Every structure is written in structure tokens, then in C-alpha cells.
Amino acid sequence: MQAAANLLKSAANVAVLTGAGVSAESGIPTFRSNGGYWQKHRFEDLATPQAFARDPKFVWTWYEERRRAIAEAKPNAGHLALTELEKAMPVFTLITQNVDGLHDLAGSKNIIKLHGDIWTVRCMNCGEERVDRSRLEDLPPRCHCGGMLRPGVVWFGEMLPHGALERATAAVRAADILIVAGTSAKVYPAAGLIPLAAKVIEINPEETPFSDEVTISLRGKSAEILPQLL
Ligand code: APR
């Protein structure tokens, strides 16, 4: 822990890559660890364009359940520590795989959302995209043009938002340190950012495929460890 804190103290440019584990202590399930979404559901049935084409109401029902749960959630000490780190660092970039918007709520500013945002909806017809935090009664919801709306998230097999990966790659390459928190580091291209970094501090209660390669791997929960690093 001390070694990691010392590394951070000497850094002027920090990038952070977060995953679902960072929101676990806010009561939001992860995908692959105990009780995770993909332990209960097949991602092929809920998080692919094919699933949406097959049954948009079924997919939207799940996303609306998640929206309602996230609406009740609060940023935890891990999210807040990253907001403080951003204020303290001359250069700071927060790259997240999370679609829950809790980093925004915690006050983080320079955020790259690799997998979109669950509070955004996009029309399949006119392409209009807008933020909609309302309770969606009629599913699938419709755009004012009559087109069907889809969740503004990235599904398996889809491209990341325009320019997001390029900006994330540039930020990681330029950073003195990359903090990797709360991700199983199994989903690409996000996980592909990790080997690009000069130095990596990993925070996860469990091992990941990169744990043997990173500079420092800290076993524990992000809401407990991140505040200690500051
Ligand atoms: N603090 C830190 N890490 C935690 C915590 C915690 N309190 N609780 C669990 N973790 C770790 C788990 O050990 C696991 O390694 O968080 C990781 C969560 O991994 P996943 O569930 O695979 O989530 P993530 O890596 O974000 O998934 C990547 O996959 O399903 C898609 O689009 C979805 O963005 C998501 C992507």
C-alpha cells in the first residue's frame, strides 16, 4: 500500500480504468463476480443488438430495472477518492467501463465512457441521442419521430463510442501511472489498455489476468483502498 502511495505521490499524470467492482459497494451488482448479472442471465439474451432485435421489450425491462436500482445508488468512498485524486493531479483521466453515471455523480470531470451511459437513449430511426432519467413506463420507449429508442450503452459486438478508445489509449500512454480498479480485465478493447501503461496499480479483491504483470496489485475493495492511496 505504501509503495503504491509513494508511486502516486511522485506522479504528475494519472489515468484510471474502472469497472463494475468500483460500484459494487454502492449496491450495484457486477457482471462476473459472485451474484453478478452474467451468473444469472445469458449476456446473449440481454446485451447484444441481436437480443434487442429479437425482443426489445425484454431487453428494455432489464435495463429499466437496472436504471431504477442505479437511481437509488450513491457514489461510495472509492468514487469520491477518485474525484479528490483528479483535483490533486495536474493531469488526470478517468476511463470507465461503467454505464451507471456514479463517477459523474461523485463529481469526476475528465471521464471517458467506453461503454456508454445507461441514462442516455438513442433513436433507432432518427439517431437522436438524449439523456432521459425518467421512469420509462411504456417499453420499448418511443422517440418523438415514432422510432424505437434503445439504451445508450455499448453491447457485445458493437463499436465503442466515436473516439473514446483513441482518447483512452492516448491518455494511458501519456500517464505516469494507470490505476486499474474493480474490473475483471476480461473484456476488450478496455482490458487492452492495461499493457500500454508505464506503471500499473491494480485494485481488486480477486486476481485478474494481469495481476502478475502489473507494478503493484492490491487485494481489497476499492472503497477501502482508494481513499488510503490519497
Ligand atoms: N472493489 C473492487 N473490485 C471489486 C469489488 C470491490 N468492492 N467487488 C468486486 N470487484 C471486482 C471483481 O473481483 C471483478 O474482478 O470487480 C470485478 C468486476 O468484474 P466484471 O463483473 O467482469 O465487470 P467489468 O470488468 O466492469 O466488466 C467489463 O463487461 O459485461 C460487460 O459491458 C460490461 O462494462 C462491462 C464489461
mmCIF file of C-alpha atoms and ligand atoms in Angstrom:
data_model
loop_
_atom_site.group_PDB
_atom_site.id
_atom_site.type_symbol
_atom_site.label_atom_id
_atom_site.label_comp_id
_atom_site.label_asym_id
_atom_site.label_seq_id
_atom_site.Cartn_x
_atom_site.Cartn_y
_atom_site.Cartn_z
ATOM 1 C CA MET A 1 0.000 0.000 0.000
ATOM 2 C CA GLN A 2 2.793 2.402 0.993
ATOM 3 C CA ALA A 3 4.682 1.638 -2.210
ATOM 4 C CA ALA A 4 1.563 2.450 -4.225
ATOM 5 C CA ALA A 5 1.001 5.692 -2.323
ATOM 6 C CA ASN A 6 4.625 6.690 -2.932
ATOM 7 C CA LEU A 7 4.290 5.975 -6.646
ATOM 8 C CA LEU A 8 1.229 8.211 -6.779
ATOM 9 C CA LYS A 9 2.987 10.945 -4.828
ATOM 10 C CA SER A 10 5.691 11.159 -7.496
ATOM 11 C CA ALA A 11 3.207 11.172 -10.410
ATOM 12 C CA ALA A 12 2.009 14.230 -12.342
ATOM 13 C CA ASN A 13 -0.183 12.419 -14.867
ATOM 14 C CA VAL A 14 -2.567 9.683 -13.733
ATOM 15 C CA ALA A 15 -5.085 7.647 -15.686
ATOM 16 C CA VAL A 16 -7.644 5.365 -14.063
ATOM 17 C CA LEU A 17 -9.563 2.456 -15.601
ATOM 18 C CA THR A 18 -12.637 1.392 -13.627
ATOM 19 C CA GLY A 19 -15.088 -1.464 -13.866
ATOM 20 C CA ALA A 20 -18.228 -2.709 -12.156
ATOM 21 C CA GLY A 21 -16.371 -3.571 -8.944
ATOM 22 C CA VAL A 22 -15.998 0.128 -8.150
ATOM 23 C CA SER A 23 -19.795 0.404 -7.931
ATOM 24 C CA ALA A 24 -20.255 -2.856 -6.001
ATOM 25 C CA GLU A 25 -20.089 -1.044 -2.653
ATOM 26 C CA SER A 26 -22.879 1.246 -3.872
ATOM 27 C CA GLY A 27 -25.086 -1.836 -4.090
ATOM 28 C CA ILE A 28 -24.875 -2.371 -7.855
ATOM 29 C CA PRO A 29 -24.120 -5.960 -8.930
ATOM 30 C CA THR A 30 -21.031 -6.644 -11.016
ATOM 31 C CA PHE A 31 -21.246 -8.871 -14.109
ATOM 32 C CA ARG A 32 -18.908 -11.777 -13.443
ATOM 33 C CA SER A 33 -18.182 -11.955 -9.703
ATOM 34 C CA ASN A 34 -20.486 -13.558 -7.118
ATOM 35 C CA GLY A 35 -24.114 -12.670 -7.741
ATOM 36 C CA GLY A 36 -23.103 -10.908 -10.948
ATOM 37 C CA TYR A 37 -25.558 -10.314 -13.800
ATOM 38 C CA TRP A 38 -23.910 -12.852 -16.118
ATOM 39 C CA GLN A 39 -24.206 -15.516 -13.458
ATOM 40 C CA LYS A 40 -27.993 -15.134 -13.579
ATOM 41 C CA HIS A 41 -28.551 -14.207 -17.219
ATOM 42 C CA ARG A 42 -27.024 -15.013 -20.621
ATOM 43 C CA PHE A 43 -25.485 -11.816 -21.995
ATOM 44 C CA GLU A 44 -26.566 -13.075 -25.436
ATOM 45 C CA ASP A 45 -30.194 -12.544 -24.349
ATOM 46 C CA LEU A 46 -29.759 -9.024 -22.925
ATOM 47 C CA ALA A 47 -26.627 -7.191 -24.131
ATOM 48 C CA THR A 48 -26.365 -7.775 -27.891
ATOM 49 C CA PRO A 49 -28.014 -5.991 -30.844
ATOM 50 C CA GLN A 50 -29.451 -9.370 -31.861
ATOM 51 C CA ALA A 51 -31.189 -9.771 -28.485
ATOM 52 C CA PHE A 52 -32.687 -6.291 -28.855
ATOM 53 C CA ALA A 53 -33.892 -7.042 -32.383
ATOM 54 C CA ARG A 54 -35.427 -10.303 -31.141
ATOM 55 C CA ASP A 55 -37.225 -8.891 -28.083
ATOM 56 C CA PRO A 56 -36.805 -5.154 -27.375
ATOM 57 C CA LYS A 57 -39.366 -5.213 -24.546
ATOM 58 C CA PHE A 58 -37.485 -7.987 -22.714
ATOM 59 C CA VAL A 59 -34.196 -6.135 -23.061
ATOM 60 C CA TRP A 60 -35.707 -2.818 -22.039
ATOM 61 C CA THR A 61 -37.365 -4.399 -18.975
ATOM 62 C CA TRP A 62 -33.919 -5.426 -17.724
ATOM 63 C CA TYR A 63 -32.346 -2.057 -18.471
ATOM 64 C CA GLU A 64 -35.199 -0.209 -16.787
ATOM 65 C CA GLU A 65 -34.782 -2.433 -13.684
ATOM 66 C CA ARG A 66 -31.094 -1.532 -13.647
ATOM 67 C CA ARG A 67 -31.909 2.194 -14.121
ATOM 68 C CA ARG A 68 -34.247 2.124 -11.167
ATOM 69 C CA ALA A 69 -31.681 0.375 -8.971
ATOM 70 C CA ILE A 70 -28.926 2.786 -10.035
ATOM 71 C CA ALA A 71 -31.230 5.763 -9.367
ATOM 72 C CA GLU A 72 -31.280 4.680 -5.705
ATOM 73 C CA ALA A 73 -27.491 4.209 -5.505
ATOM 74 C CA LYS A 74 -24.990 6.734 -4.148
ATOM 75 C CA PRO A 75 -21.313 7.144 -5.067
ATOM 76 C CA ASN A 76 -19.107 5.357 -2.496
ATOM 77 C CA ALA A 77 -15.757 6.294 -0.934
ATOM 78 C CA GLY A 78 -13.980 4.828 -3.963
ATOM 79 C CA HIS A 79 -15.772 7.124 -6.418
ATOM 80 C CA LEU A 80 -15.185 10.102 -4.107
ATOM 81 C CA ALA A 81 -11.484 9.313 -3.697
ATOM 82 C CA LEU A 82 -11.076 9.425 -7.478
ATOM 83 C CA THR A 83 -12.722 12.845 -7.522
ATOM 84 C CA GLU A 84 -10.186 14.036 -4.945
ATOM 85 C CA LEU A 85 -7.306 12.490 -6.893
ATOM 86 C CA GLU A 86 -8.468 14.363 -10.018
ATOM 87 C CA LYS A 87 -8.331 17.657 -8.101
ATOM 88 C CA ALA A 88 -4.829 16.852 -6.795
ATOM 89 C CA MET A 89 -3.290 15.686 -10.115
ATOM 90 C CA PRO A 90 -2.006 18.143 -12.774
ATOM 91 C CA VAL A 91 -3.232 15.689 -15.445
ATOM 92 C CA PHE A 92 -5.936 13.110 -14.730
ATOM 93 C CA THR A 93 -8.133 10.935 -16.936
ATOM 94 C CA LEU A 94 -10.886 8.632 -15.699
ATOM 95 C CA ILE A 95 -11.665 5.857 -18.170
ATOM 96 C CA THR A 96 -14.715 3.826 -17.174
ATOM 97 C CA GLN A 97 -16.477 0.734 -18.435
ATOM 98 C CA ASN A 98 -19.386 1.571 -16.121
ATOM 99 C CA VAL A 99 -22.633 2.930 -17.546
ATOM 100 C CA ASP A 100 -24.137 3.866 -14.150
ATOM 101 C CA GLY A 101 -23.079 7.513 -14.072
ATOM 102 C CA LEU A 102 -21.836 7.294 -10.459
ATOM 103 C CA HIS A 103 -18.470 8.831 -11.348
ATOM 104 C CA ASP A 104 -20.337 11.871 -12.703
ATOM 105 C CA LEU A 105 -22.474 11.994 -9.568
ATOM 106 C CA ALA A 106 -19.306 11.835 -7.435
ATOM 107 C CA GLY A 107 -18.025 14.953 -9.220
ATOM 108 C CA SER A 108 -15.430 13.462 -11.559
ATOM 109 C CA LYS A 109 -14.891 15.686 -14.601
ATOM 110 C CA ASN A 110 -12.490 14.264 -17.193
ATOM 111 C CA ILE A 111 -14.374 10.989 -17.854
ATOM 112 C CA ILE A 112 -14.134 8.752 -20.923
ATOM 113 C CA LYS A 113 -17.128 6.368 -21.034
ATOM 114 C CA LEU A 114 -16.023 3.353 -23.046
ATOM 115 C CA HIS A 115 -19.357 1.524 -22.825
ATOM 116 C CA GLY A 116 -21.798 4.422 -22.981
ATOM 117 C CA ASP A 117 -24.291 5.581 -20.351
ATOM 118 C CA ILE A 118 -27.485 3.873 -19.120
ATOM 119 C CA TRP A 119 -29.120 7.325 -18.717
ATOM 120 C CA THR A 120 -28.813 8.025 -22.421
ATOM 121 C CA VAL A 121 -31.362 6.819 -25.000
ATOM 122 C CA ARG A 122 -30.847 6.748 -28.764
ATOM 123 C CA CYS A 123 -33.443 6.565 -31.533
ATOM 124 C CA MET A 124 -33.042 3.628 -33.906
ATOM 125 C CA ASN A 125 -34.767 5.699 -36.618
ATOM 126 C CA CYS A 126 -33.599 9.351 -36.499
ATOM 127 C CA GLY A 127 -30.447 8.654 -34.445
ATOM 128 C CA GLU A 128 -31.252 11.397 -31.922
ATOM 129 C CA GLU A 129 -29.487 10.781 -28.597
ATOM 130 C CA ARG A 130 -30.517 12.410 -25.324
ATOM 131 C CA VAL A 131 -30.317 11.956 -21.560
ATOM 132 C CA ASP A 132 -33.501 10.532 -20.055
ATOM 133 C CA ARG A 133 -33.522 9.687 -16.337
ATOM 134 C CA SER A 134 -37.310 9.375 -16.185
ATOM 135 C CA ARG A 135 -39.154 6.207 -15.158
ATOM 136 C CA LEU A 136 -39.895 4.539 -18.504
ATOM 137 C CA GLU A 137 -43.464 3.187 -18.317
ATOM 138 C CA ASP A 138 -44.182 2.047 -21.899
ATOM 139 C CA LEU A 139 -41.465 -0.342 -23.059
ATOM 140 C CA PRO A 140 -39.875 -0.172 -25.571
ATOM 141 C CA PRO A 141 -39.959 3.642 -25.341
ATOM 142 C CA ARG A 142 -40.524 5.680 -28.490
ATOM 143 C CA CYS A 143 -38.829 8.769 -29.910
ATOM 144 C CA HIS A 144 -40.888 11.828 -30.904
ATOM 145 C CA CYS A 145 -40.232 10.735 -34.510
ATOM 146 C CA GLY A 146 -42.010 7.461 -33.745
ATOM 147 C CA GLY A 147 -38.776 5.448 -33.885
ATOM 148 C CA MET A 148 -37.893 2.919 -31.184
ATOM 149 C CA LEU A 149 -35.402 4.092 -28.559
ATOM 150 C CA ARG A 150 -32.530 1.881 -27.409
ATOM 151 C CA PRO A 151 -30.320 2.209 -24.295
ATOM 152 C CA GLY A 152 -27.245 4.421 -24.982
ATOM 153 C CA VAL A 153 -24.861 1.633 -23.953
ATOM 154 C CA VAL A 154 -22.360 -0.449 -25.958
ATOM 155 C CA TRP A 155 -23.489 -4.033 -26.480
ATOM 156 C CA PHE A 156 -21.253 -7.006 -27.184
ATOM 157 C CA GLY A 157 -20.085 -6.898 -30.780
ATOM 158 C CA GLU A 158 -20.680 -3.149 -31.113
ATOM 159 C CA MET A 159 -18.170 -0.354 -31.678
ATOM 160 C CA LEU A 160 -17.220 1.851 -28.758
ATOM 161 C CA PRO A 161 -18.388 5.491 -28.824
ATOM 162 C CA HIS A 162 -16.589 7.522 -31.505
ATOM 163 C CA GLY A 163 -13.068 8.490 -30.454
ATOM 164 C CA ALA A 164 -13.391 7.029 -26.935
ATOM 165 C CA LEU A 165 -10.790 4.293 -27.391
ATOM 166 C CA GLU A 166 -8.377 6.647 -29.158
ATOM 167 C CA ARG A 167 -8.641 9.220 -26.347
ATOM 168 C CA ALA A 168 -8.298 6.498 -23.687
ATOM 169 C CA THR A 169 -5.263 4.998 -25.415
ATOM 170 C CA ALA A 170 -3.570 8.407 -25.666
ATOM 171 C CA ALA A 171 -4.301 9.143 -22.000
ATOM 172 C CA VAL A 172 -2.901 5.788 -20.814
ATOM 173 C CA ARG A 173 0.222 6.105 -22.975
ATOM 174 C CA ALA A 174 0.883 9.608 -21.592
ATOM 175 C CA ALA A 175 0.225 8.713 -17.954
ATOM 176 C CA ASP A 176 2.924 8.081 -15.364
ATOM 177 C CA ILE A 177 0.597 5.613 -13.656
ATOM 178 C CA LEU A 178 -2.575 3.719 -14.587
ATOM 179 C CA ILE A 179 -4.801 2.690 -11.695
ATOM 180 C CA VAL A 180 -6.980 -0.296 -12.629
ATOM 181 C CA ALA A 181 -9.849 -0.693 -10.167
ATOM 182 C CA GLY A 182 -12.770 -3.083 -9.997
ATOM 183 C CA THR A 183 -12.501 -4.772 -13.376
ATOM 184 C CA SER A 184 -12.022 -8.468 -14.202
ATOM 185 C CA ALA A 185 -9.965 -7.205 -17.173
ATOM 186 C CA LYS A 186 -11.576 -9.832 -19.424
ATOM 187 C CA VAL A 187 -13.420 -7.553 -21.839
ATOM 188 C CA TYR A 188 -11.623 -5.987 -24.801
ATOM 189 C CA PRO A 189 -10.705 -3.475 -26.026
ATOM 190 C CA ALA A 190 -10.867 -1.965 -22.479
ATOM 191 C CA ALA A 191 -8.528 -4.578 -20.968
ATOM 192 C CA GLY A 192 -6.093 -3.940 -23.825
ATOM 193 C CA LEU A 193 -5.332 -0.537 -22.308
ATOM 194 C CA ILE A 194 -3.577 -2.106 -19.300
ATOM 195 C CA PRO A 195 -0.374 -3.354 -21.040
ATOM 196 C CA LEU A 196 0.048 0.103 -22.654
ATOM 197 C CA ALA A 197 0.733 1.777 -19.308
ATOM 198 C CA ALA A 198 4.197 2.618 -17.918
ATOM 199 C CA LYS A 199 3.228 1.608 -14.385
ATOM 200 C CA VAL A 200 0.034 -0.056 -13.157
ATOM 201 C CA ILE A 201 -1.580 -0.193 -9.717
ATOM 202 C CA GLU A 202 -4.352 -2.810 -9.695
ATOM 203 C CA ILE A 203 -7.087 -2.827 -7.040
ATOM 204 C CA ASN A 204 -9.296 -5.899 -6.842
ATOM 205 C CA PRO A 205 -10.318 -8.377 -4.142
ATOM 206 C CA GLU A 206 -9.560 -11.115 -6.665
ATOM 207 C CA GLU A 207 -6.744 -11.859 -9.086
ATOM 208 C CA THR A 208 -7.122 -10.827 -12.712
ATOM 209 C CA PRO A 209 -5.297 -11.990 -15.866
ATOM 210 C CA PHE A 210 -2.922 -9.006 -15.373
ATOM 211 C CA SER A 211 -2.183 -9.395 -11.646
ATOM 212 C CA ASP A 212 1.230 -10.966 -12.322
ATOM 213 C CA GLU A 213 2.193 -8.283 -14.835
ATOM 214 C CA VAL A 214 1.204 -5.063 -13.051
ATOM 215 C CA THR A 215 3.627 -2.952 -10.966
ATOM 216 C CA ILE A 216 1.573 -3.303 -7.763
ATOM 217 C CA SER A 217 -1.529 -5.475 -7.246
ATOM 218 C CA LEU A 218 -3.533 -4.570 -4.145
ATOM 219 C CA ARG A 219 -6.039 -7.173 -2.912
ATOM 220 C CA GLY A 220 -9.068 -5.487 -1.477
ATOM 221 C CA LYS A 221 -12.138 -3.357 -2.100
ATOM 222 C CA SER A 222 -11.825 -0.089 -3.988
ATOM 223 C CA ALA A 223 -13.879 1.955 -1.485
ATOM 224 C CA GLU A 224 -11.407 0.890 1.221
ATOM 225 C CA ILE A 225 -8.148 1.079 -0.732
ATOM 226 C CA LEU A 226 -8.561 4.172 -2.951
ATOM 227 C CA PRO A 227 -9.030 6.603 -0.031
ATOM 228 C CA GLN A 228 -5.881 5.158 1.601
ATOM 229 C CA LEU A 229 -3.835 5.879 -1.528
ATOM 230 C CA LEU A 230 -4.503 9.603 -1.333
HETATM 231 N N1 APR B 1 -13.833 -3.302 -5.145
HETATM 232 C C1 APR B 1 -13.003 -3.556 -6.205
HETATM 233 N N2 APR B 1 -13.208 -4.563 -7.089
HETATM 234 C C2 APR B 1 -14.276 -5.367 -6.857
HETATM 235 C C3 APR B 1 -15.158 -5.183 -5.773
HETATM 236 C C4 APR B 1 -14.897 -4.097 -4.889
HETATM 237 N N3 APR B 1 -15.685 -3.854 -3.842
HETATM 238 N N4 APR B 1 -16.112 -6.159 -5.817
HETATM 239 C C5 APR B 1 -15.822 -6.929 -6.915
HETATM 240 N N5 APR B 1 -14.716 -6.458 -7.520
HETATM 241 C C6 APR B 1 -14.058 -6.953 -8.734
HETATM 242 C C7 APR B 1 -14.291 -8.425 -9.025
HETATM 243 O O1 APR B 1 -13.342 -9.236 -8.369
HETATM 244 C C8 APR B 1 -14.135 -8.481 -10.545
HETATM 245 O O2 APR B 1 -12.790 -8.722 -10.897
HETATM 246 O O3 APR B 1 -14.625 -6.259 -9.813
HETATM 247 C C9 APR B 1 -14.511 -7.057 -10.986
HETATM 248 C C10 APR B 1 -15.822 -6.960 -11.750
HETATM 249 O O4 APR B 1 -15.637 -7.621 -12.967
HETATM 250 P P1 APR B 1 -16.841 -7.753 -14.016
HETATM 251 O O5 APR B 1 -18.064 -8.142 -13.313
HETATM 252 O O6 APR B 1 -16.328 -8.616 -15.119
HETATM 253 O O7 APR B 1 -17.055 -6.242 -14.515
HETATM 254 P P2 APR B 1 -16.213 -5.425 -15.588
HETATM 255 O O8 APR B 1 -14.792 -5.818 -15.578
HETATM 256 O O9 APR B 1 -16.526 -3.999 -15.374
HETATM 257 O O10 APR B 1 -16.906 -5.907 -16.951
HETATM 258 C C11 APR B 1 -16.479 -5.321 -18.148
HETATM 259 O O11 APR B 1 -18.237 -6.438 -19.356
HETATM 260 O O12 APR B 1 -20.365 -7.193 -19.204
HETATM 261 C C12 APR B 1 -19.573 -6.243 -19.791
HETATM 262 O O13 APR B 1 -20.119 -4.072 -20.570
HETATM 263 C C13 APR B 1 -19.980 -4.824 -19.401
HETATM 264 O O14 APR B 1 -18.575 -2.957 -18.793
HETATM 265 C C14 APR B 1 -18.800 -4.329 -18.584
HETATM 266 C C15 APR B 1 -17.658 -5.169 -19.094
#
